[in-house]
Short mmCIF file of C-alpha atoms in Angstrom, two decimals:
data_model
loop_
_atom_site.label_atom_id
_atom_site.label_comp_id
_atom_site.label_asym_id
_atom_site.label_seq_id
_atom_site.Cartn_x
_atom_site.Cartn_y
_atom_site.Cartn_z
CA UNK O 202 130.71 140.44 127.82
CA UNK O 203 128.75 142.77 125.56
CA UNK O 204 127.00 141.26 123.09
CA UNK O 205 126.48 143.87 119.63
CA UNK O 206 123.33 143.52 117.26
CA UNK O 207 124.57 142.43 114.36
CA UNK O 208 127.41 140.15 115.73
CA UNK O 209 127.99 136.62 113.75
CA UNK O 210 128.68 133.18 115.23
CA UNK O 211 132.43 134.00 115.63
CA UNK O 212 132.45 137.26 116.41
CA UNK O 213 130.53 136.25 119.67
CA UNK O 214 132.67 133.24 120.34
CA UNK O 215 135.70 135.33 119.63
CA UNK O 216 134.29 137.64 122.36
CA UNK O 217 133.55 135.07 124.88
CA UNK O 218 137.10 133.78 124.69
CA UNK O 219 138.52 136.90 125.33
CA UNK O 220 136.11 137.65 128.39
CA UNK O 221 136.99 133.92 129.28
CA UNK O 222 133.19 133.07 129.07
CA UNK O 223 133.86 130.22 126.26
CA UNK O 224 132.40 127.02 127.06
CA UNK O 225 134.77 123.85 126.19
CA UNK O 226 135.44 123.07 122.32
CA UNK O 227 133.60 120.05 122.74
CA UNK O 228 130.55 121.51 124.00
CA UNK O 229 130.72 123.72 121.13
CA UNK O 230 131.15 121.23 118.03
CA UNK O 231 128.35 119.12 119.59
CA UNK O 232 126.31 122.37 119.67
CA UNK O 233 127.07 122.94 115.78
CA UNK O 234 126.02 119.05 115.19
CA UNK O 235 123.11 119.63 116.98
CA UNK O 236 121.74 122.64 115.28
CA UNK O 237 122.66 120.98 111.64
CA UNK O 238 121.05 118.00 112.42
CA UNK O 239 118.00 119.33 113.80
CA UNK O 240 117.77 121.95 110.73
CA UNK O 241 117.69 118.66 108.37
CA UNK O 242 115.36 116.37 110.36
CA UNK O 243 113.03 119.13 109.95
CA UNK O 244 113.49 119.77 106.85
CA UNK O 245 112.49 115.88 106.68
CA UNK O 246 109.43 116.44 108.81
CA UNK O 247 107.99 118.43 106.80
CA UNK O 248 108.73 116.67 103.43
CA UNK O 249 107.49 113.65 104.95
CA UNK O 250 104.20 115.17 106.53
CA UNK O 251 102.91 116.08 102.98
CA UNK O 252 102.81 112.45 102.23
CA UNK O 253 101.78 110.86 105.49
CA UNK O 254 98.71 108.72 104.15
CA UNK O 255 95.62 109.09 106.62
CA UNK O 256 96.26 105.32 108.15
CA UNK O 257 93.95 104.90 110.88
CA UNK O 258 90.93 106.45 108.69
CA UNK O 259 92.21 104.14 105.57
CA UNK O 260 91.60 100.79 108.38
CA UNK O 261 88.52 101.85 109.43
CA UNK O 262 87.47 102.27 105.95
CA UNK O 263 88.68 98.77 104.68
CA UNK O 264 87.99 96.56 107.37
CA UNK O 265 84.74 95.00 107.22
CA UNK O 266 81.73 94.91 109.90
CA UNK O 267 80.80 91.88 111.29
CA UNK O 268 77.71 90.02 109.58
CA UNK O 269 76.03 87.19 110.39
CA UNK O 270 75.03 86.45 106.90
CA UNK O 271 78.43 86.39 105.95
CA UNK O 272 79.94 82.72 105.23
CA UNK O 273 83.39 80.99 105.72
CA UNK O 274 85.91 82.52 103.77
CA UNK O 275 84.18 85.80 102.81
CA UNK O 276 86.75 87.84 105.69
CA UNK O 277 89.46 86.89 103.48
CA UNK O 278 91.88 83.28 102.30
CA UNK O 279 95.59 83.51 101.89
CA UNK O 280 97.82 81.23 101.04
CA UNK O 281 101.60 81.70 102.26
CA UNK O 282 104.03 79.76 99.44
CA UNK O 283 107.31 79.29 101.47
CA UNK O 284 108.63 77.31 104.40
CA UNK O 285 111.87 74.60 103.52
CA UNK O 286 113.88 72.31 105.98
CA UNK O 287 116.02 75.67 107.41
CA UNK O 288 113.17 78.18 107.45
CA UNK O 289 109.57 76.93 109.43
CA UNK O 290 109.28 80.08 111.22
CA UNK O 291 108.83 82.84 108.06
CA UNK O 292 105.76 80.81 106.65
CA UNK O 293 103.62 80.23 110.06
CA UNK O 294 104.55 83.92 111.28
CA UNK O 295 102.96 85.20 108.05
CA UNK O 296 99.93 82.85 108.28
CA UNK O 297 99.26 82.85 111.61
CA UNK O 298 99.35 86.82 111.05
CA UNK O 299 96.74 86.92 108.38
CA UNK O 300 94.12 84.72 111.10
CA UNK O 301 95.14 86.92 113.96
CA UNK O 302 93.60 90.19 112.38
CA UNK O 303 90.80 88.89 110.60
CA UNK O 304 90.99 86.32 107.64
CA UNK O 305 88.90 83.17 107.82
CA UNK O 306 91.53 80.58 106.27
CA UNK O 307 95.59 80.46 105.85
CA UNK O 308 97.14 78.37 104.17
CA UNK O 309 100.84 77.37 103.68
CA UNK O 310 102.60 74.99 100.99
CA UNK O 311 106.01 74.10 102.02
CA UNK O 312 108.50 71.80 101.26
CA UNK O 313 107.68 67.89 103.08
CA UNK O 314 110.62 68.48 105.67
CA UNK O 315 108.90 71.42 106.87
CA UNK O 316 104.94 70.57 107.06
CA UNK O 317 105.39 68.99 110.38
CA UNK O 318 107.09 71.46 112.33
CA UNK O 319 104.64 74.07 110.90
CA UNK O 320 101.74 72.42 111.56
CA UNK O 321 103.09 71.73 115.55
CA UNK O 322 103.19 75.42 115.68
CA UNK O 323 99.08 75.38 115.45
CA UNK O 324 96.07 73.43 114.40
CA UNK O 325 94.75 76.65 112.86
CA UNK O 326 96.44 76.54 109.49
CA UNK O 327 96.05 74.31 106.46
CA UNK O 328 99.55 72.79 105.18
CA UNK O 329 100.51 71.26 102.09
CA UNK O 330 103.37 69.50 102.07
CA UNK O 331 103.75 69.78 98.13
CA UNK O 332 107.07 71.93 97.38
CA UNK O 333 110.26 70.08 96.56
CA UNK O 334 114.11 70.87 96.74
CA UNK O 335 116.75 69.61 94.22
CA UNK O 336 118.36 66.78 96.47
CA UNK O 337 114.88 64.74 96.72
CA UNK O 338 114.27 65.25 93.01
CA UNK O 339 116.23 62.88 90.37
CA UNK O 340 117.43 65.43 86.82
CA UNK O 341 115.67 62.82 85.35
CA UNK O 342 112.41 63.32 87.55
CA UNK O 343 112.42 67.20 87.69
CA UNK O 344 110.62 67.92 84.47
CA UNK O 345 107.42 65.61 85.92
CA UNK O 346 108.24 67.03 89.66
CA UNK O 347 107.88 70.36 88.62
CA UNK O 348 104.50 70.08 86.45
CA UNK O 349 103.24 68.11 89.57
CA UNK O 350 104.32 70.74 92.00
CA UNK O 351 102.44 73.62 90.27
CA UNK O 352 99.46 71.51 89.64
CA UNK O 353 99.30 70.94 92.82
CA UNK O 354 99.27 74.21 93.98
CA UNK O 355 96.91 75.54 91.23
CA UNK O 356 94.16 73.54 91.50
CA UNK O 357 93.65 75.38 95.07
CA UNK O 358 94.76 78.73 93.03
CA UNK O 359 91.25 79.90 92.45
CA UNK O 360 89.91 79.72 96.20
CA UNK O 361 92.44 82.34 97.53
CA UNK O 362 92.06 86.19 97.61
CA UNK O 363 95.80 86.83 97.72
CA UNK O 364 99.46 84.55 98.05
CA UNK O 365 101.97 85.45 99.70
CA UNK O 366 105.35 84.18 98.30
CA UNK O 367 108.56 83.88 99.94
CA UNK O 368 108.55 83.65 104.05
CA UNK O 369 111.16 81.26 104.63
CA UNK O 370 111.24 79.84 100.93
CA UNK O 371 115.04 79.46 100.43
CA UNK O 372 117.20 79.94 97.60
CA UNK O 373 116.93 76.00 96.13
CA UNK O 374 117.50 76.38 92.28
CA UNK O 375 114.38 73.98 92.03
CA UNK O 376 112.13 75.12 93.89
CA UNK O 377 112.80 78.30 92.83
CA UNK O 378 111.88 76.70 89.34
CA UNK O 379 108.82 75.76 90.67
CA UNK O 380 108.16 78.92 92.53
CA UNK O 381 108.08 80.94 89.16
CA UNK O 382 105.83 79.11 87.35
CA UNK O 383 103.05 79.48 90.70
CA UNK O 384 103.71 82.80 90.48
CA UNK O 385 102.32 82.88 86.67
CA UNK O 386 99.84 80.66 87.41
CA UNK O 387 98.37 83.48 89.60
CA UNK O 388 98.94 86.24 87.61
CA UNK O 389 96.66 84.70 84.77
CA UNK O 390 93.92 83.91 87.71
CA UNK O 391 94.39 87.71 88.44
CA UNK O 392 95.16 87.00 92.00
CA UNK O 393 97.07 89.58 94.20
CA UNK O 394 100.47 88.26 95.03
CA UNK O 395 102.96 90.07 97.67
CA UNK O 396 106.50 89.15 97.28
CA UNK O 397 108.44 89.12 100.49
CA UNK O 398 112.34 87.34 101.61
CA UNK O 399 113.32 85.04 99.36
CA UNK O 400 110.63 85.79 96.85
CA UNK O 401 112.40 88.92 95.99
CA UNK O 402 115.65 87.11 95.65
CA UNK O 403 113.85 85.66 92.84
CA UNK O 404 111.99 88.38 91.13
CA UNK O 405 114.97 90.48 91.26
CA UNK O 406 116.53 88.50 89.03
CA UNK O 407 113.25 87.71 86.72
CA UNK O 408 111.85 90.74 87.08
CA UNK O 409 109.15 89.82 83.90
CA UNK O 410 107.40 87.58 86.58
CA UNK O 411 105.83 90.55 88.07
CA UNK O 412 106.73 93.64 85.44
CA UNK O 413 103.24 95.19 84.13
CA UNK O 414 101.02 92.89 87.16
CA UNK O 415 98.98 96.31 88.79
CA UNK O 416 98.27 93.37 91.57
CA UNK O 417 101.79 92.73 92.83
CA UNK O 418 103.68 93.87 95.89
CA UNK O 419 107.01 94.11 96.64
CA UNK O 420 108.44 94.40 100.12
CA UNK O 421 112.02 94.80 99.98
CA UNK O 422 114.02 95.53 103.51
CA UNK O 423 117.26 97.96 103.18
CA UNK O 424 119.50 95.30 101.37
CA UNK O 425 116.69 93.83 98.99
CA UNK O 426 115.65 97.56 98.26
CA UNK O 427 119.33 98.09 97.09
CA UNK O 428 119.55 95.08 94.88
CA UNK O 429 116.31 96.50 93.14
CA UNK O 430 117.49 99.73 92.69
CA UNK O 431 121.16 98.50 91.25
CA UNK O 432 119.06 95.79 89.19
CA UNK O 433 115.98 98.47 88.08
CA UNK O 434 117.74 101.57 88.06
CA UNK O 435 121.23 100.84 87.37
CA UNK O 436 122.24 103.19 90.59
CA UNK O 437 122.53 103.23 94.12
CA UNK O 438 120.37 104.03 96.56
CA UNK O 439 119.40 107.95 96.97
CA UNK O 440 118.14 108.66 100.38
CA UNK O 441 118.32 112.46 99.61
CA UNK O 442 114.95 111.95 96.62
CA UNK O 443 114.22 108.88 98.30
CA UNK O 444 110.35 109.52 96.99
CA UNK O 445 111.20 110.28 93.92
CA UNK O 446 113.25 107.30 93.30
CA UNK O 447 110.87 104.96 94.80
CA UNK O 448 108.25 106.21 92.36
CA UNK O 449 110.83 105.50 89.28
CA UNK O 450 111.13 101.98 90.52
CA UNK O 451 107.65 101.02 90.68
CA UNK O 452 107.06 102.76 87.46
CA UNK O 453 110.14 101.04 85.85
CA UNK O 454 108.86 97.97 87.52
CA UNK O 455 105.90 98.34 85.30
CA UNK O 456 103.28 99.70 87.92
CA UNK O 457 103.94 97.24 90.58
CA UNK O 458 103.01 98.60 94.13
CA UNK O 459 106.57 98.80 95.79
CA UNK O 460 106.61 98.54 99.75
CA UNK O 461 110.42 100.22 100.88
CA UNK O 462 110.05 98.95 104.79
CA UNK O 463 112.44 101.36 106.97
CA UNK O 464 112.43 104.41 109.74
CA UNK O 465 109.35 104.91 107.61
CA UNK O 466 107.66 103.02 105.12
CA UNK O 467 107.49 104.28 101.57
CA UNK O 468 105.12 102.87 99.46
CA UNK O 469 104.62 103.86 95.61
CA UNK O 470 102.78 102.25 92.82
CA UNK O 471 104.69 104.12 90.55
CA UNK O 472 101.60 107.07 90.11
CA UNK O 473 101.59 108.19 94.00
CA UNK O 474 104.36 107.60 96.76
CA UNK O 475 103.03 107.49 100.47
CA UNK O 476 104.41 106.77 103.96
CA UNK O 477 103.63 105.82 106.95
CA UNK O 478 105.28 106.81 109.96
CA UNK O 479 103.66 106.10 113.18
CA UNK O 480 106.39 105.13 115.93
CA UNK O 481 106.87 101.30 116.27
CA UNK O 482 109.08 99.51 118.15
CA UNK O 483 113.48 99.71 119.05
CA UNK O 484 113.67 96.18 119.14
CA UNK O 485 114.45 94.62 115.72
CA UNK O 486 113.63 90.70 116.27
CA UNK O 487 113.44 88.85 113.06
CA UNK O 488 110.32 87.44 111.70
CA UNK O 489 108.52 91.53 111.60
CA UNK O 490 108.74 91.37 107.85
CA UNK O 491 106.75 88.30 107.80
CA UNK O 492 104.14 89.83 110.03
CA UNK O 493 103.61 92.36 107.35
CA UNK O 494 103.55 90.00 104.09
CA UNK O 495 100.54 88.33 105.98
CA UNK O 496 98.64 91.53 107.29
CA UNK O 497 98.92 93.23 103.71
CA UNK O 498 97.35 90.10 102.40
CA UNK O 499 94.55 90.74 104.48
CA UNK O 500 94.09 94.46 103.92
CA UNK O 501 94.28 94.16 100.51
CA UNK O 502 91.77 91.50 100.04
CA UNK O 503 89.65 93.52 102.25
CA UNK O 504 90.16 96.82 99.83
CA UNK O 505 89.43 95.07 96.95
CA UNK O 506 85.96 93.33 98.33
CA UNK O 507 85.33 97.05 99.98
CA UNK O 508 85.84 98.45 96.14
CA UNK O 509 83.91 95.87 94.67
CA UNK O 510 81.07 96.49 96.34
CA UNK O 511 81.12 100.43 96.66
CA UNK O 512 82.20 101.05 92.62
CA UNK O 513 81.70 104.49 92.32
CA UNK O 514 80.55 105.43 95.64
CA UNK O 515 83.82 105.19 97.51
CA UNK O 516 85.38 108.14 98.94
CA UNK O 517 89.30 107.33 100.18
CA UNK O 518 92.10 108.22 98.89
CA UNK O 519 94.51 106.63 97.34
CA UNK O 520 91.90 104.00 95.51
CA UNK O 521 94.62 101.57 94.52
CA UNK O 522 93.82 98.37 96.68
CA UNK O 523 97.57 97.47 96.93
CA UNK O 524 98.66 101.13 97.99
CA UNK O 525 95.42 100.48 100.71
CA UNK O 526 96.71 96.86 101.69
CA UNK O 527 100.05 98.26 102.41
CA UNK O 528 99.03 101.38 104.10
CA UNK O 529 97.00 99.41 106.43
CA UNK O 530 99.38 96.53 106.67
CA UNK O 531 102.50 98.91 107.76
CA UNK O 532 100.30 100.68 110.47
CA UNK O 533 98.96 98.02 112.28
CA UNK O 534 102.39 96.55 112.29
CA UNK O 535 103.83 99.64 113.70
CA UNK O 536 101.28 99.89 116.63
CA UNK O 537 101.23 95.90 117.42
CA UNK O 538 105.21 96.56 117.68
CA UNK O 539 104.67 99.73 119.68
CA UNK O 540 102.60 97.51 122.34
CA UNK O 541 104.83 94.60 122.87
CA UNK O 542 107.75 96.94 122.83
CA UNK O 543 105.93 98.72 125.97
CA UNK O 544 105.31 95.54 127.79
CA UNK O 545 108.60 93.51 126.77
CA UNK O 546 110.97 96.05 125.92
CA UNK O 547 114.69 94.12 125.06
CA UNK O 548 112.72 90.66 125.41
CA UNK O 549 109.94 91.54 122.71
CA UNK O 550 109.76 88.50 119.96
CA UNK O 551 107.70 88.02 116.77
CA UNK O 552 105.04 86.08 118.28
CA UNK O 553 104.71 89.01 121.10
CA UNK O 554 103.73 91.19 118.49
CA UNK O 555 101.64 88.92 116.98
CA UNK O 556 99.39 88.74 120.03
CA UNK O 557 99.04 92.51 120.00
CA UNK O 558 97.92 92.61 116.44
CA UNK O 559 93.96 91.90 117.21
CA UNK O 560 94.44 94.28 120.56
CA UNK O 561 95.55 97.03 117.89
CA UNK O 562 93.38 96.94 115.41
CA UNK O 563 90.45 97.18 118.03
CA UNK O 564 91.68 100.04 119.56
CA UNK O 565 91.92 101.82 115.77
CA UNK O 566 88.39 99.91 114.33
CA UNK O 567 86.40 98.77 117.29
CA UNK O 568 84.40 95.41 116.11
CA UNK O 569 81.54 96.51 118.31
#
């Protein structure tokens, strides 16, 4: 078979058919798929490279040296507000997360069913068994419950650097109650809050509790994403502008920093949209999403002492301490997930990737 300059697609295939050369249809179509769907993930590449944040640079920006005149407490305090009498494994994944990369102190306040079985998980967190759901509390009692419940909480409020609400907090109309009025309690102290799992169930539908708060992160997965977008935007989800919509939503939001967790994360605080997209790990155990909530604590409360302390002086990029937190948060995720995928592969759990999470940040930000 001669093949002319000039010839198209089916010109050449005609050709080959008639010199019997053709390879199966089969073949062919999956050829065709192949070239389309290479042409777009390209075309994805190299939309996505121009807003790849710098990660590994951004950690060893934010995390801090080691100092021996530093005090308890100063590496960071986070309080995790979740855990009820189906979910114990959210709150202490997200805790225990925060210690394992660097914070002094985690806390947890849970409902009184679930304080035990947290604290048997380790010695190393603080638990208050404070939180209440609807069939312990009288209708009579809940007005009193409720003011005791968020007293309870705030009068620890102004020790933490950030709170985490939502790792295995349930959907209890009561404590949901509760729940809100903690999470304006910490907006007046001008604490950082990331809203993760059931927290977003809840903000979705009181979306004032965290509209106009510069300090607030949301984390959605694929299906709380949605919700947000139906709920925000009044549309579905458009993968196709998937930046572009993600910066409407944080800016509808009011300027909250918006964490879209996926093939790559997208994170916007409704002025800048970045992503992170470091390889992480096949295996999709439960309880990642938790690891997150707790290591974006910790990066953010690290940004925001980092600057603090540099006002003026500081050269990264983006400044924002959320869009920081999150950057960092998302990449040491990905490469703690990238080890224990490598030494578990189909058996990797949470906790496997929690025990990478020290191992990976001191390969990116030696402590030595």
């Amino acid at each position: 078979m001669i093949v002319k300059h000039g010839m198209n697609y089916l010109s050449v295939l005609n050709s080959a058919r008639n010199h019997k050369l053709a390879p199966p249809l089969a073949v062919l179509r999956r050829q065709q798929f192949l070239i389309r769907v290479l042409g777009v993930r390209g075309e994805n590449i190299m939309q996505e490279s121009k807003f790849e944040a710098d990660a590994d640079n951004i950690l060893r920006a934010i995390t801090p040296v080691f100092d021996p005149n530093r005090h308890k407490g100063q590496a960071g305090k986070v309080a995790v507000i979740g855990g009820c009498r189906e979910y114990t494994g959210a709150p202490y994944f997200a805790a225990i997360s925060a210690l394992k990369i660097g914070a002094d102190l985690s806390h947890v306040f849970c409902t009184k069913d679930a304080a035990p079985v947290i604290k048997s998980y380790s010695p190393e967190l603080i638990v208050h068994p404070v939180l209440e759901e609807s069939y312990s509390v009288g209708d009579r009692d809940k007005d009193h419950m409720s003011r005791r419940v968020v007293a309870e909480v705030d009068k620890w409020m102004e020790r933490f650097d950030c709170l985490v609400v939502g790792p295995g907090l349930g959907r209890d109309p009561f404590l949901l109650d509760c729940v809100s009025e903690i999470i304006k309690q910490a907006r007046q102290a001008s604490i950082p809050i990331i809203i993760d799992g059931d927290g977003l169930f809840l903000v979705t539908d009181n979306l004032g509790l965290v509209s106009g708060y510069p300090l607030a992160i949301l984390t959605p997965n694929v299906n709380e994403y949605k919700r947000l977008v139906q709920k925000v935007l009044n549309c579905e989800v458009n993968d196709q502008d998937a930046h572009g919509q993600l910066l409407s939503l944080a800016k509808q939001i009011g300027g909250v920093t918006v964490l879209r967790k996926g093939m790559s994360d997208l994170i916007s605080d409704g002025e800048i949209v970045k992503s992170v997209s470091n390889y992480g790990s096949p295996r999709r155990c439960g309880g990642q999403g938790d690891i997150l909530s707790g290591s974006v604590a910790v990066f953010l409360s690290w940004a925001r002492q980092l600057i603090s302390a540099n006002e003026g002086n500081l050269i990264i990029s983006p400044t924002n301490p959320t869009m920081l937190g999150c950057i960092a948060g998302s990449a040491l995720l990905r490469k703690a997930a990238s080890l224990a995928f490598e030494d578990r592969k189909r058996s990797t759990l949470t906790t496997d990737i929690i025990e990478c999470l020290g191992r990976s940040l001191e390969d990116i930000c030696p402590a030595c």
